[in-house]
Coordinates of C-alpha atoms and ligand atoms in Angstrom, one line a residue:
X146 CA 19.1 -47.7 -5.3
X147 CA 16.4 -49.4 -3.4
X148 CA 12.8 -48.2 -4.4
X149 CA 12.2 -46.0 -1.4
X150 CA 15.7 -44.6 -1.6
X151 CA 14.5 -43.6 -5.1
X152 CA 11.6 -42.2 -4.1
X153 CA 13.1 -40.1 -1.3
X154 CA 15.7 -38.9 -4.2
X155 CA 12.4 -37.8 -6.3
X156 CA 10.7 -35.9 -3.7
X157 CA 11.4 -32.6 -2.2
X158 CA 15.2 -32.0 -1.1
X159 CA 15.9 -34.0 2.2
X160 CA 14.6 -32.8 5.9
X161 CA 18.4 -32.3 6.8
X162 CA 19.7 -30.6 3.4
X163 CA 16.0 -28.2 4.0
X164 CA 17.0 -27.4 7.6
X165 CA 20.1 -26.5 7.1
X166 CA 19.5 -23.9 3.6
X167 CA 16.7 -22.8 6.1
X168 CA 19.4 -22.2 8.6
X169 CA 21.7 -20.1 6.1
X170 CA 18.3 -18.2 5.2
X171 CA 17.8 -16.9 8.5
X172 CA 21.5 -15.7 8.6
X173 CA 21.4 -14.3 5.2
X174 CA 18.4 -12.6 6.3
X175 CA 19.8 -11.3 9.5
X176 CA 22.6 -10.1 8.3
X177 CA 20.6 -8.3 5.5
X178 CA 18.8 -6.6 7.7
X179 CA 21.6 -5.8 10.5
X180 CA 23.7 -4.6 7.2
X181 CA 21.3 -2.6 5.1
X182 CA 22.2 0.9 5.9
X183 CA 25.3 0.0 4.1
X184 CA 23.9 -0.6 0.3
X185 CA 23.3 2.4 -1.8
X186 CA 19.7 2.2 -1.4
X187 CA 18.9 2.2 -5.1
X188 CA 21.6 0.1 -6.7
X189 CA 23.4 0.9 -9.6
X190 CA 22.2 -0.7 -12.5
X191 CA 20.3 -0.1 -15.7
X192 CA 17.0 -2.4 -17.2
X193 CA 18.9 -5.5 -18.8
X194 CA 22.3 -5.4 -16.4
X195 CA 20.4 -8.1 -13.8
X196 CA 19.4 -10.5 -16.7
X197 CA 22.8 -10.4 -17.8
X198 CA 24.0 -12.0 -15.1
X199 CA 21.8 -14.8 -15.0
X200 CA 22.2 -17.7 -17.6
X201 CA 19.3 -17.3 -20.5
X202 CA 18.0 -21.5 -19.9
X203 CA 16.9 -23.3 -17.2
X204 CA 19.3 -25.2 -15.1
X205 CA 19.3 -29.3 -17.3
X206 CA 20.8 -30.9 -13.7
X207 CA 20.0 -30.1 -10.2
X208 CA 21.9 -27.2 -8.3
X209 CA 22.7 -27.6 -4.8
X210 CA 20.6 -25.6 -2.5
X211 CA 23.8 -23.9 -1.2
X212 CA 25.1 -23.0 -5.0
X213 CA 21.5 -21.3 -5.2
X214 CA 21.7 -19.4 -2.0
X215 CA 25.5 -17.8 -3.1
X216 CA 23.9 -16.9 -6.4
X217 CA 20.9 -15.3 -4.1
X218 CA 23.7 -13.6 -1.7
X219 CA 25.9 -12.5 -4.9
X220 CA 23.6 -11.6 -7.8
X221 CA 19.7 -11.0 -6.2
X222 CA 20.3 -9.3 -2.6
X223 CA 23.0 -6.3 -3.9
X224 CA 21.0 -5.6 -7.4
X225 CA 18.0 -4.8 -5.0
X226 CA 16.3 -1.4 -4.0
X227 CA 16.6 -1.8 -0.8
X228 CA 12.8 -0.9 0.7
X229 CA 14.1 -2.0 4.3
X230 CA 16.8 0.6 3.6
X231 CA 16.8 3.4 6.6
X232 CA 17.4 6.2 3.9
X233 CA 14.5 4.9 1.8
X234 CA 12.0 8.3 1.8
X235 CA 10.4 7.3 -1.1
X236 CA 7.0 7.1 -2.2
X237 CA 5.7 5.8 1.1
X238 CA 8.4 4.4 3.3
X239 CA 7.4 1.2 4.3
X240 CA 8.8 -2.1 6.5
X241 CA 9.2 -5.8 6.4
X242 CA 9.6 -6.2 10.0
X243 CA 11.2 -9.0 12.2
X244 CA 7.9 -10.6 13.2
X245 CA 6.2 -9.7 10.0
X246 CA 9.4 -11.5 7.8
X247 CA 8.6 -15.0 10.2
X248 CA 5.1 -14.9 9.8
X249 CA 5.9 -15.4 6.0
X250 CA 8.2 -17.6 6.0
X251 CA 5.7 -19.5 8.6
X252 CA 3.3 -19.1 6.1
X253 CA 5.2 -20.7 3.0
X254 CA 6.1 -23.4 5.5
X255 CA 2.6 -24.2 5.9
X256 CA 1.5 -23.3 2.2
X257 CA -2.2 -23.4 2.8
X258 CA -4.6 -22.5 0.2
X259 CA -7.4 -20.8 2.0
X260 CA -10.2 -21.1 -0.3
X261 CA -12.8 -22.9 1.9
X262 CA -12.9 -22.6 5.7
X263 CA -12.4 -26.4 5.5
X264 CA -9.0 -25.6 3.0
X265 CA -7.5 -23.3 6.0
X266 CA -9.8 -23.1 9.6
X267 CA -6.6 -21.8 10.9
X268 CA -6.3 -19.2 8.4
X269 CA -9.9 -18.3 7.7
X270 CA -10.4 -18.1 11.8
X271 CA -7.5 -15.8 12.2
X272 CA -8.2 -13.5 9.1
X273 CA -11.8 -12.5 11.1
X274 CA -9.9 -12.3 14.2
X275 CA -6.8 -9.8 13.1
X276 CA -9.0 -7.6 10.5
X277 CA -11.3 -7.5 13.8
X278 CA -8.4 -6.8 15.8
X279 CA -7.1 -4.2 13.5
X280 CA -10.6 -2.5 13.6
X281 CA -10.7 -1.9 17.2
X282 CA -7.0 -0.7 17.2
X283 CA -8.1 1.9 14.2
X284 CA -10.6 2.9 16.1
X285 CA -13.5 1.6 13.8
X286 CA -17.5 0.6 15.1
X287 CA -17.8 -3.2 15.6
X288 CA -20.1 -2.8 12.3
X289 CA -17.1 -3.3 10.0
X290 CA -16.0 -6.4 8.8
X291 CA -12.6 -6.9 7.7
X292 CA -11.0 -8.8 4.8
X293 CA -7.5 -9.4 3.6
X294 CA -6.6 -8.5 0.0
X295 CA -3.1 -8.8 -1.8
X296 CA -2.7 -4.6 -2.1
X297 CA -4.9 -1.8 -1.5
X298 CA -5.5 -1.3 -5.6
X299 CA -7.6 -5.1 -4.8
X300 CA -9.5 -3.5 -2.5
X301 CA -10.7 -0.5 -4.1
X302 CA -11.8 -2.8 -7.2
X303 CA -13.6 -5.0 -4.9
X304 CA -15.4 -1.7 -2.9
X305 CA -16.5 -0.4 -5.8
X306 CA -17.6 -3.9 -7.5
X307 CA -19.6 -4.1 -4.1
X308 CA -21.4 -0.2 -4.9
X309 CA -22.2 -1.5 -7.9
X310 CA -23.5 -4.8 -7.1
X311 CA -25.9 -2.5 -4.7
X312 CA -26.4 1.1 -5.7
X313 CA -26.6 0.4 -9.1
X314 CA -28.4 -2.6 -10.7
X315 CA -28.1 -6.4 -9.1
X316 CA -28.6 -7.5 -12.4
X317 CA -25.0 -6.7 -13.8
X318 CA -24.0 -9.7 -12.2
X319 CA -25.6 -11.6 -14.2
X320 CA -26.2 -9.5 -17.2
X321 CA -23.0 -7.1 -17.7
X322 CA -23.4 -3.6 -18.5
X323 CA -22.6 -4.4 -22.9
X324 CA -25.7 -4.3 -25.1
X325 CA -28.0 -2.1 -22.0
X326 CA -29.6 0.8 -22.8
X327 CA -31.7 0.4 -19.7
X328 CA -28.4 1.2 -17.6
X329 CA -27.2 4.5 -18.2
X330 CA -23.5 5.2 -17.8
X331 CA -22.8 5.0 -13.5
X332 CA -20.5 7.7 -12.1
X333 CA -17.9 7.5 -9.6
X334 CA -16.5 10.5 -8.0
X335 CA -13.4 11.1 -6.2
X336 CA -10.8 14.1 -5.9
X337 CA -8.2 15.1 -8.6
X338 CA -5.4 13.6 -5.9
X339 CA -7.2 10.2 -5.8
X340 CA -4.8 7.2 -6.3
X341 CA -4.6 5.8 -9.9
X342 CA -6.1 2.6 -8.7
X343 CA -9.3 3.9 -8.3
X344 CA -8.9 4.7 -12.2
X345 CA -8.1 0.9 -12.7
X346 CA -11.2 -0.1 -11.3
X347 CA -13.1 2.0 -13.1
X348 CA -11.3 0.5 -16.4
X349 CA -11.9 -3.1 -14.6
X350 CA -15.4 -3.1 -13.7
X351 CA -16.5 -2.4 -16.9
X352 CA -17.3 1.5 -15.9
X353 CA -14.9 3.1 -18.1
X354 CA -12.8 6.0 -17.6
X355 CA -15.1 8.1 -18.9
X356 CA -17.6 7.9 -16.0
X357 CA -14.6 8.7 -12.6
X358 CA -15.3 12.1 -12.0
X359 CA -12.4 13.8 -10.6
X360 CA -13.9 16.7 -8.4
X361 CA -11.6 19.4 -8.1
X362 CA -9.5 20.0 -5.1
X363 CA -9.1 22.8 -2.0
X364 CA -5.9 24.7 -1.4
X365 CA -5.0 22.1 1.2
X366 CA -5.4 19.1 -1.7
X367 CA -8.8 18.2 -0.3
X368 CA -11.9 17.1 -2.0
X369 CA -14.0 20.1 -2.0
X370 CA -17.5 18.7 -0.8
X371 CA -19.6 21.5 -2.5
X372 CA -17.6 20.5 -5.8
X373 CA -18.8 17.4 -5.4
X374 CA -22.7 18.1 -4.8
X375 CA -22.6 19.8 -8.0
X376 CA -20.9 16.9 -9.3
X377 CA -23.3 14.7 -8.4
X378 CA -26.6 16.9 -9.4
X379 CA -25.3 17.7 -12.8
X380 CA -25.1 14.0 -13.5
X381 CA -28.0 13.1 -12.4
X382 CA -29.6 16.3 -14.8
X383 CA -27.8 14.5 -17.6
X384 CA -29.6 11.0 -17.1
X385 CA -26.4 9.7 -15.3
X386 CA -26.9 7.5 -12.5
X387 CA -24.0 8.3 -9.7
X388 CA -23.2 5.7 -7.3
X389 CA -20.3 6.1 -5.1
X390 CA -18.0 8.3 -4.0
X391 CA -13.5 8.0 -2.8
X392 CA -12.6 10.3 0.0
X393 CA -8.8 9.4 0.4
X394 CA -7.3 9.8 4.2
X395 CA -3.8 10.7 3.0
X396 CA -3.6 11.3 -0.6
X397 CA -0.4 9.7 -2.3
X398 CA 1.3 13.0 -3.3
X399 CA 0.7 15.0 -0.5
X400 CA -0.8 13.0 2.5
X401 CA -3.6 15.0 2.7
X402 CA -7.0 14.2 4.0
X403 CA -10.9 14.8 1.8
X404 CA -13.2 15.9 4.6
X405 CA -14.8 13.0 5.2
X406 CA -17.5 13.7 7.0
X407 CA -19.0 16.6 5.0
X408 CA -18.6 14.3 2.1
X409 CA -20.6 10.8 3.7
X410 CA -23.6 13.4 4.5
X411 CA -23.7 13.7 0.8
X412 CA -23.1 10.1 0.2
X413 CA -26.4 9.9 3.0
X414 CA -28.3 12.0 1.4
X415 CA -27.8 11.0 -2.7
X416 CA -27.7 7.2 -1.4
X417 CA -24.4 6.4 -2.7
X418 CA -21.9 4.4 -1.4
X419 CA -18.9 5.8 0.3
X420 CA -15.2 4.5 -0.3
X421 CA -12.3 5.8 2.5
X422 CA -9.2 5.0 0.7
X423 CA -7.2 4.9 3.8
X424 CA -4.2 3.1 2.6
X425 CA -1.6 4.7 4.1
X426 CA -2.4 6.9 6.6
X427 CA -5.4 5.1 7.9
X428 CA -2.9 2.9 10.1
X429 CA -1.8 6.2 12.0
X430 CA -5.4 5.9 13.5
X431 CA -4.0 3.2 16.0
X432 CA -2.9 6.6 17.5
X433 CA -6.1 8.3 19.4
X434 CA -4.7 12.2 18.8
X435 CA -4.6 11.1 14.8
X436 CA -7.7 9.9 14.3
X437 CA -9.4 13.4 14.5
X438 CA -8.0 13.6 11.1
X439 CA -10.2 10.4 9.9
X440 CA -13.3 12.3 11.3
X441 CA -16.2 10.8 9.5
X442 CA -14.7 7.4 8.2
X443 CA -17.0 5.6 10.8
X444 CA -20.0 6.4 8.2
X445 CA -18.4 5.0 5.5
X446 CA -19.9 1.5 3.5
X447 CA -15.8 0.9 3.2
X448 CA -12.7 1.7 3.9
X449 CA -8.9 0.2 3.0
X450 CA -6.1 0.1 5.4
X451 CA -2.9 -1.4 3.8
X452 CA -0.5 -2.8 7.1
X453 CA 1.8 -3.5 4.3
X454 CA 2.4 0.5 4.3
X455 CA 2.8 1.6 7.4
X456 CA 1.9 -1.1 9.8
X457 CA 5.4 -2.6 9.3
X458 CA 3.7 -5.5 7.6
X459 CA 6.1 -7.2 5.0
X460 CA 4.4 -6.8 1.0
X461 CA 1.8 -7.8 0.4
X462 CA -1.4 -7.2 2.8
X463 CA -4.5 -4.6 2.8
X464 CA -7.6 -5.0 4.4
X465 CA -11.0 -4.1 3.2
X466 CA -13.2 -3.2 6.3
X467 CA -17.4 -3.3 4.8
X468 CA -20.0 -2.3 6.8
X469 CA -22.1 -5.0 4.8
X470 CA -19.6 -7.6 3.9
X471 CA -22.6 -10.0 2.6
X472 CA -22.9 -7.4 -0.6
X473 CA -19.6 -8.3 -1.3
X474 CA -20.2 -11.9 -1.4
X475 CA -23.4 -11.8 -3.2
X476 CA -21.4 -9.7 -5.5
X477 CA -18.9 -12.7 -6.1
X478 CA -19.8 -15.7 -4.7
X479 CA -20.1 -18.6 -7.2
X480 CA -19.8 -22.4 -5.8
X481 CA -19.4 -24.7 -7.9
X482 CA -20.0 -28.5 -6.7
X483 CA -16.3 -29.3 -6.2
X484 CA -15.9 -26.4 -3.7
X485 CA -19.4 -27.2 -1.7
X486 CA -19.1 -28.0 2.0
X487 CA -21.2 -29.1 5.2
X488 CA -19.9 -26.2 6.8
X489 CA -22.4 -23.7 6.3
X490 CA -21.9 -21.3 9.3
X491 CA -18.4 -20.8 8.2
X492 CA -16.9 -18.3 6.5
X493 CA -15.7 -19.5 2.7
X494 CA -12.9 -16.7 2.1
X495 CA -13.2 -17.6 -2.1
X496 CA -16.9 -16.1 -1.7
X497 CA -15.4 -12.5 -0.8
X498 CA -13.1 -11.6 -4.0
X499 CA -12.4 -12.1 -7.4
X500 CA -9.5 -14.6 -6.7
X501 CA -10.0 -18.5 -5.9
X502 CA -6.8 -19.5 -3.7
X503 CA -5.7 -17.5 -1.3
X504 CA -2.8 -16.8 0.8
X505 CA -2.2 -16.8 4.5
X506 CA -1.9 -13.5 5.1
X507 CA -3.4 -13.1 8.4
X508 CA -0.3 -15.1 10.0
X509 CA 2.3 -11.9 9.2
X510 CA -0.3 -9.4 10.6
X511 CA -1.0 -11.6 13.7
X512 CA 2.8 -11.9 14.5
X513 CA 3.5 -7.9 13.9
X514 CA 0.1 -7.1 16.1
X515 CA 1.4 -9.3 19.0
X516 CA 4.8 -8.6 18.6
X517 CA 4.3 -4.5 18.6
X518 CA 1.6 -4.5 20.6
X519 CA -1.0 -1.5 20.3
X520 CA 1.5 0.4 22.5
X521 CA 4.7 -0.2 20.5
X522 CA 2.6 0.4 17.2
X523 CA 1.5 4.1 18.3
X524 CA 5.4 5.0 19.2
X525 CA 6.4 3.8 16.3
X526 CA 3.7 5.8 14.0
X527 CA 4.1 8.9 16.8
X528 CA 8.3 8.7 16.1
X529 CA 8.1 8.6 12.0
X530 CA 5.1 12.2 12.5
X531 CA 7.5 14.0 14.7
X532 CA 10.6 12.9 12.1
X533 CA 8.9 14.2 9.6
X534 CA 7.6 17.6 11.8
X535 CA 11.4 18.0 12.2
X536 CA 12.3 17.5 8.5
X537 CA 9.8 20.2 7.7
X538 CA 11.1 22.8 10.3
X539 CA 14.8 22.5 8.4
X540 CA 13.5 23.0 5.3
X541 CA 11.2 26.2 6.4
X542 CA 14.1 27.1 8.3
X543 CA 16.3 27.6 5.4
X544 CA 15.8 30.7 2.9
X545 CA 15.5 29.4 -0.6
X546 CA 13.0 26.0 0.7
X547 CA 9.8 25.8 1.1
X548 CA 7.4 23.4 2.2
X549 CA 4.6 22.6 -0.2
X550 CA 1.8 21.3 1.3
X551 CA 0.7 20.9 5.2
X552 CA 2.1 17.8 6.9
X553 CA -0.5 15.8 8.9
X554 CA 1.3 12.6 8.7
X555 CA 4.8 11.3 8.1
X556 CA 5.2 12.8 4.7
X557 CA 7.2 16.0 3.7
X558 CA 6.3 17.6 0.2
X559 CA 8.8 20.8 -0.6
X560 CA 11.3 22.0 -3.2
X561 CA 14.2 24.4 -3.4
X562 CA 12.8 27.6 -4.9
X563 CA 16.1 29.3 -6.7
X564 CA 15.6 33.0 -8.1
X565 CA 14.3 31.6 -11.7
X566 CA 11.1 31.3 -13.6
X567 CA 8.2 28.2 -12.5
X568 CA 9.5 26.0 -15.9
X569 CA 13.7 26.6 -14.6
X570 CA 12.5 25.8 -10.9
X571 CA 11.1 22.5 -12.0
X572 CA 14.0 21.6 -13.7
X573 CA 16.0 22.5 -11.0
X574 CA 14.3 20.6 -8.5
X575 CA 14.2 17.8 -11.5
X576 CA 18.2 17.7 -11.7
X577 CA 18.6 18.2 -7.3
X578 CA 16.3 14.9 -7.2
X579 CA 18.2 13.1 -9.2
X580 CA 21.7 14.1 -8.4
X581 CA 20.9 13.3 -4.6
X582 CA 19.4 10.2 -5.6
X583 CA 22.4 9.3 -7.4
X584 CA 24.9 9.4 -4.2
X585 CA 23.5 6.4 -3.1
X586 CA 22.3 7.1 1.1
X587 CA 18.8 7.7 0.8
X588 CA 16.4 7.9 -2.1
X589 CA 13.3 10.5 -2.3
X590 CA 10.7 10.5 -4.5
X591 CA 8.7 13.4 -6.4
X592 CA 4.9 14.5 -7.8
X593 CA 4.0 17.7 -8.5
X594 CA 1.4 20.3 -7.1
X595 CA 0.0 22.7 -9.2
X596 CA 2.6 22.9 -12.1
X597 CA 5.5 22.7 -9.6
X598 CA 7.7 20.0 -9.8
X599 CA 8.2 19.2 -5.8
X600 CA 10.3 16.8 -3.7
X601 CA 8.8 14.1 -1.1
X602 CA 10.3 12.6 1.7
X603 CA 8.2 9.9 3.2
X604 CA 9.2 8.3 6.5
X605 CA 7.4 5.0 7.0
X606 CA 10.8 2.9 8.0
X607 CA 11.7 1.5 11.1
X608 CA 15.1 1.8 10.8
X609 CA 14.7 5.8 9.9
X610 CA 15.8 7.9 12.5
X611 CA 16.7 11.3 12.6
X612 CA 20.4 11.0 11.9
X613 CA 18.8 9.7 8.4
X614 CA 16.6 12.2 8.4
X615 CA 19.0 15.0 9.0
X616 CA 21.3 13.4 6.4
X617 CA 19.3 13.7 4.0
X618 CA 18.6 17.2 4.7
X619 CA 22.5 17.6 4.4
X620 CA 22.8 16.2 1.4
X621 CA 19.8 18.2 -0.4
X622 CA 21.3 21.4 0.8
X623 CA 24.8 20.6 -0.3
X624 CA 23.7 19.3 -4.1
X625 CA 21.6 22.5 -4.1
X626 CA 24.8 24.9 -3.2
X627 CA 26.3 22.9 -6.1
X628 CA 23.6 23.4 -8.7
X629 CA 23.0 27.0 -7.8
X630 CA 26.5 27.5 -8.4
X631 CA 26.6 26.2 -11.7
X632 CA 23.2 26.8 -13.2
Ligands
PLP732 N1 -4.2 4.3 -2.3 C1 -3.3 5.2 -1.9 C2 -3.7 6.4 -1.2 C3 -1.9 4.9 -2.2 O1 -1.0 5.8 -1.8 C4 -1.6 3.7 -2.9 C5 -0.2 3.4 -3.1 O2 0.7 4.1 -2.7 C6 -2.6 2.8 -3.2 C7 -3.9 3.1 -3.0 C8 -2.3 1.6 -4.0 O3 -1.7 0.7 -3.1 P1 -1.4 -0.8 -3.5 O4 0.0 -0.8 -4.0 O5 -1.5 -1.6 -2.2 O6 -2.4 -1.2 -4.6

């Protein structure tokens, strides 16, 4: 072997060998997605079963790309839950789409590491532009800046580092909050249906726990704003210094939606920064009848939008909109010489965030915004409300159902409500969910609403439509006639 023959056999697997596996990827992928309604969407295998398969040590020799690919095909792909699955109704339904699925792969072609503008002009540039481009389609004031984060839990650490870094003390930067008796304990507040991420940054930013208040709730799920002045007032009696505030648009059990705007007057008026956990529901303001529901979220210091929801954005991509996106970087910004640059007007993505290295994320959300097109976008979102308006009508339709909570979006809360007492019921519903589950077609989710265990059916898939939807339906009903019978 000549030296350069052996230097080609050291490198990377050839040009020809590459294009061809990449060939066979888009076909396996293609056919994936053509064939996915036929999987059971949650395959069935118990914690070990996939490991089993797979040999224990690394491979000594090399393994042909195509060996690799068969294993992929043979042991990965069918031990999968399928999320791209049109019966998936779980948690919140969600869609790697065509154009999203090549603007990864586009992306891991390109494999940039967007630290520093001069690391990644292409993807810095077209970060500002889609989050921008994102913002006018939402509906939001030109004021907002937008910033791409792996998931939405990122984004609420990074909101509230920000509140911090300005409501509360500038110095915690530099000093922490261990060892201060000059800082006393700084409370968050947020409904009792807030997303548990918001806990995590409480646990990550060094607030503890302790100091999230969770403000109690209306009969429609919502933050109750006079709940939350007295919040606010008792902890400042108590020597506690408050500084921001969650409203979630569309709360992950029930989609429903804090009122906003009562709550930023308060925010206005006790200067603290307001959060708008958006991260489902807030793409559904790309349609102009839906964003009455956000009412309010303009006067907000931040607010979260994950695409990779319910923008048909493949996993993993949320943007943080900030009113005052230079908090954020003073918050995080630390250069050290190896990272400087002459490029001082641009934006340094590193200076926004906790992480260094970054991935291209913009280039997914570009392709799906161009590729849908605002007009394609609000169908879409408009088709997946009305499924789940129709859902809703069958099960208040039926004696024995009921629906559980209002339906503003494309989620369905209800349960089956047999003649038994509340603890039977729930274990009812407990054994339905799982038995329908277990058939294999679609796969639904569950939370529960004032001491009732209840169902969920979330449509957020492209693919749904409402033969899915219907089926479904079918299949609850029948499982139910079954239990009854039995119980
Ligand atoms: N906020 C809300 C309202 C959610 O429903 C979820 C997840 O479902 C999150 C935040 C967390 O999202 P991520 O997985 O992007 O961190």
């Amino acid at each position: 072997m000549s030296p350069d023959e052996s230097a080609v056999h050291l490198g990377d697997v050839s040009a020809s060998e590459f294009r061809r596996a990449m060939h066979r990827v888009a076909d396996l992928t293609a056919d994936y997605l053509e064939q996915v309604h036929a999987y059971r969407v949650v395959p069935r295998v118990s914690p070990g079963d996939v490991t089993k398969l797979l040999p224990g040590s690394p491979p000594e020799e090399p393994e042909s790309l195509d060996r690799i690919l068969d294993d992929y095909k043979r042991i990965i792909e069918p031990n999968t839950t399928h999320w791209n699955h049109p019966g998936f109704m779980a948690y919140f339904g969600i869609t790697g789409s065509g154009p999203g699925i090549l603007g990864e792969a586009l992306a891991a072609g390109l494999n940039v590491n967007a630290m520093l503008w001069r690391t990644g002009p292409a993807a810095t540039e077209l970060e500002e532009l889609t989050c921008d481009w994102l913002r006018q389609l939402v509906g939001l004031p030109p004021a907002f800046r937008g910033h791409i984060n792996d998931t939405a839990s990122m984004s609420s650490l990074l909101a509230l580092a920000t509140a911090r870094q300005r409501v509360g003390a500038a110095d915690i930067r530099q000093r922490g909050l261990a060892g201060r008796p000059d800082v006393p304990p700084l409370t968050v507040y947020a409904s009792e249906h807030t997303h548990s991420s918001i806990d995590k940054a409480m646990i990550a930013l060094g607030l503890g726990l302790e100091q999230l208040r969770r403000v109690q709730a209306d009969d429609g799920f919502r933050l109750d704003p006079a709940a939350l002045a007295e919040a606010i007032a008792a902890d400042r009696a108590a020597g506690r210094r408050p500084i921001a505030v969650v409203a979630t648009v569309g709360t992950t059990s029930t989609t429903s939606v804090d009122p906003v705007r009562p709550i930023a007057e308060i925010c206005r008026r006790e200067k603290l920064w307001l959060h708008v956990d958006a991260a489902y529901a807030g793409s559904a303001a790309v349609c102009p009848e839906l964003r009455e529901l956000m009412v309010g979220w303009e006067a907000a210091d931040s607010i979260v939008v994950n695409p990779h929801k319910w923008l048909f954005v493949p996993v993993d991509c949320s943007v943080l909109f900030l009113r005052d996106i230079e908090t954020l970087r003073a918050a995080f910004s630390v250069v050290p010489e190896y990272l400087r640059t002459s490029e001082h007007e641009a934006t340094n993505l590193m200076d926004y965030g906790v992480q260094l290295g970054r991935r291209f994320r913009a280039l997914k959300l570009w392709m799906v915004l161009r590729a849908f097109g605002q007009r394609g976008l609000q169908e879409r979102i408009r088709y997946h409300c009305g499924l789940a308006r129709r859902f809703a009508a069958l099960v208040q339709g039926e004696p024995g159902w009921e629906v559980c909570a209002p339906v503003p979006f494309s989620t369905v809360c209800f349960r089956a409500v047999p003649e038994l007492p509340l603890e039977e019921q729930n274990r009812f519903n407990e054994r339905l969910l799982a038995e329908v589950n277990a058939r294999g077609p679609v796969f639904v989710s569950h939370t529960k609403l004032r001491e009732r265990y209840v169902l969920r059916v979330a449509i957020g898939n492209l693919r749904t439509s409402m033969s899915h939807v219907a089926q479904a339906w079918e299949l609850l009903r029948a499982v139910r006639a079954r239990l009854a019978a039995e119980w």
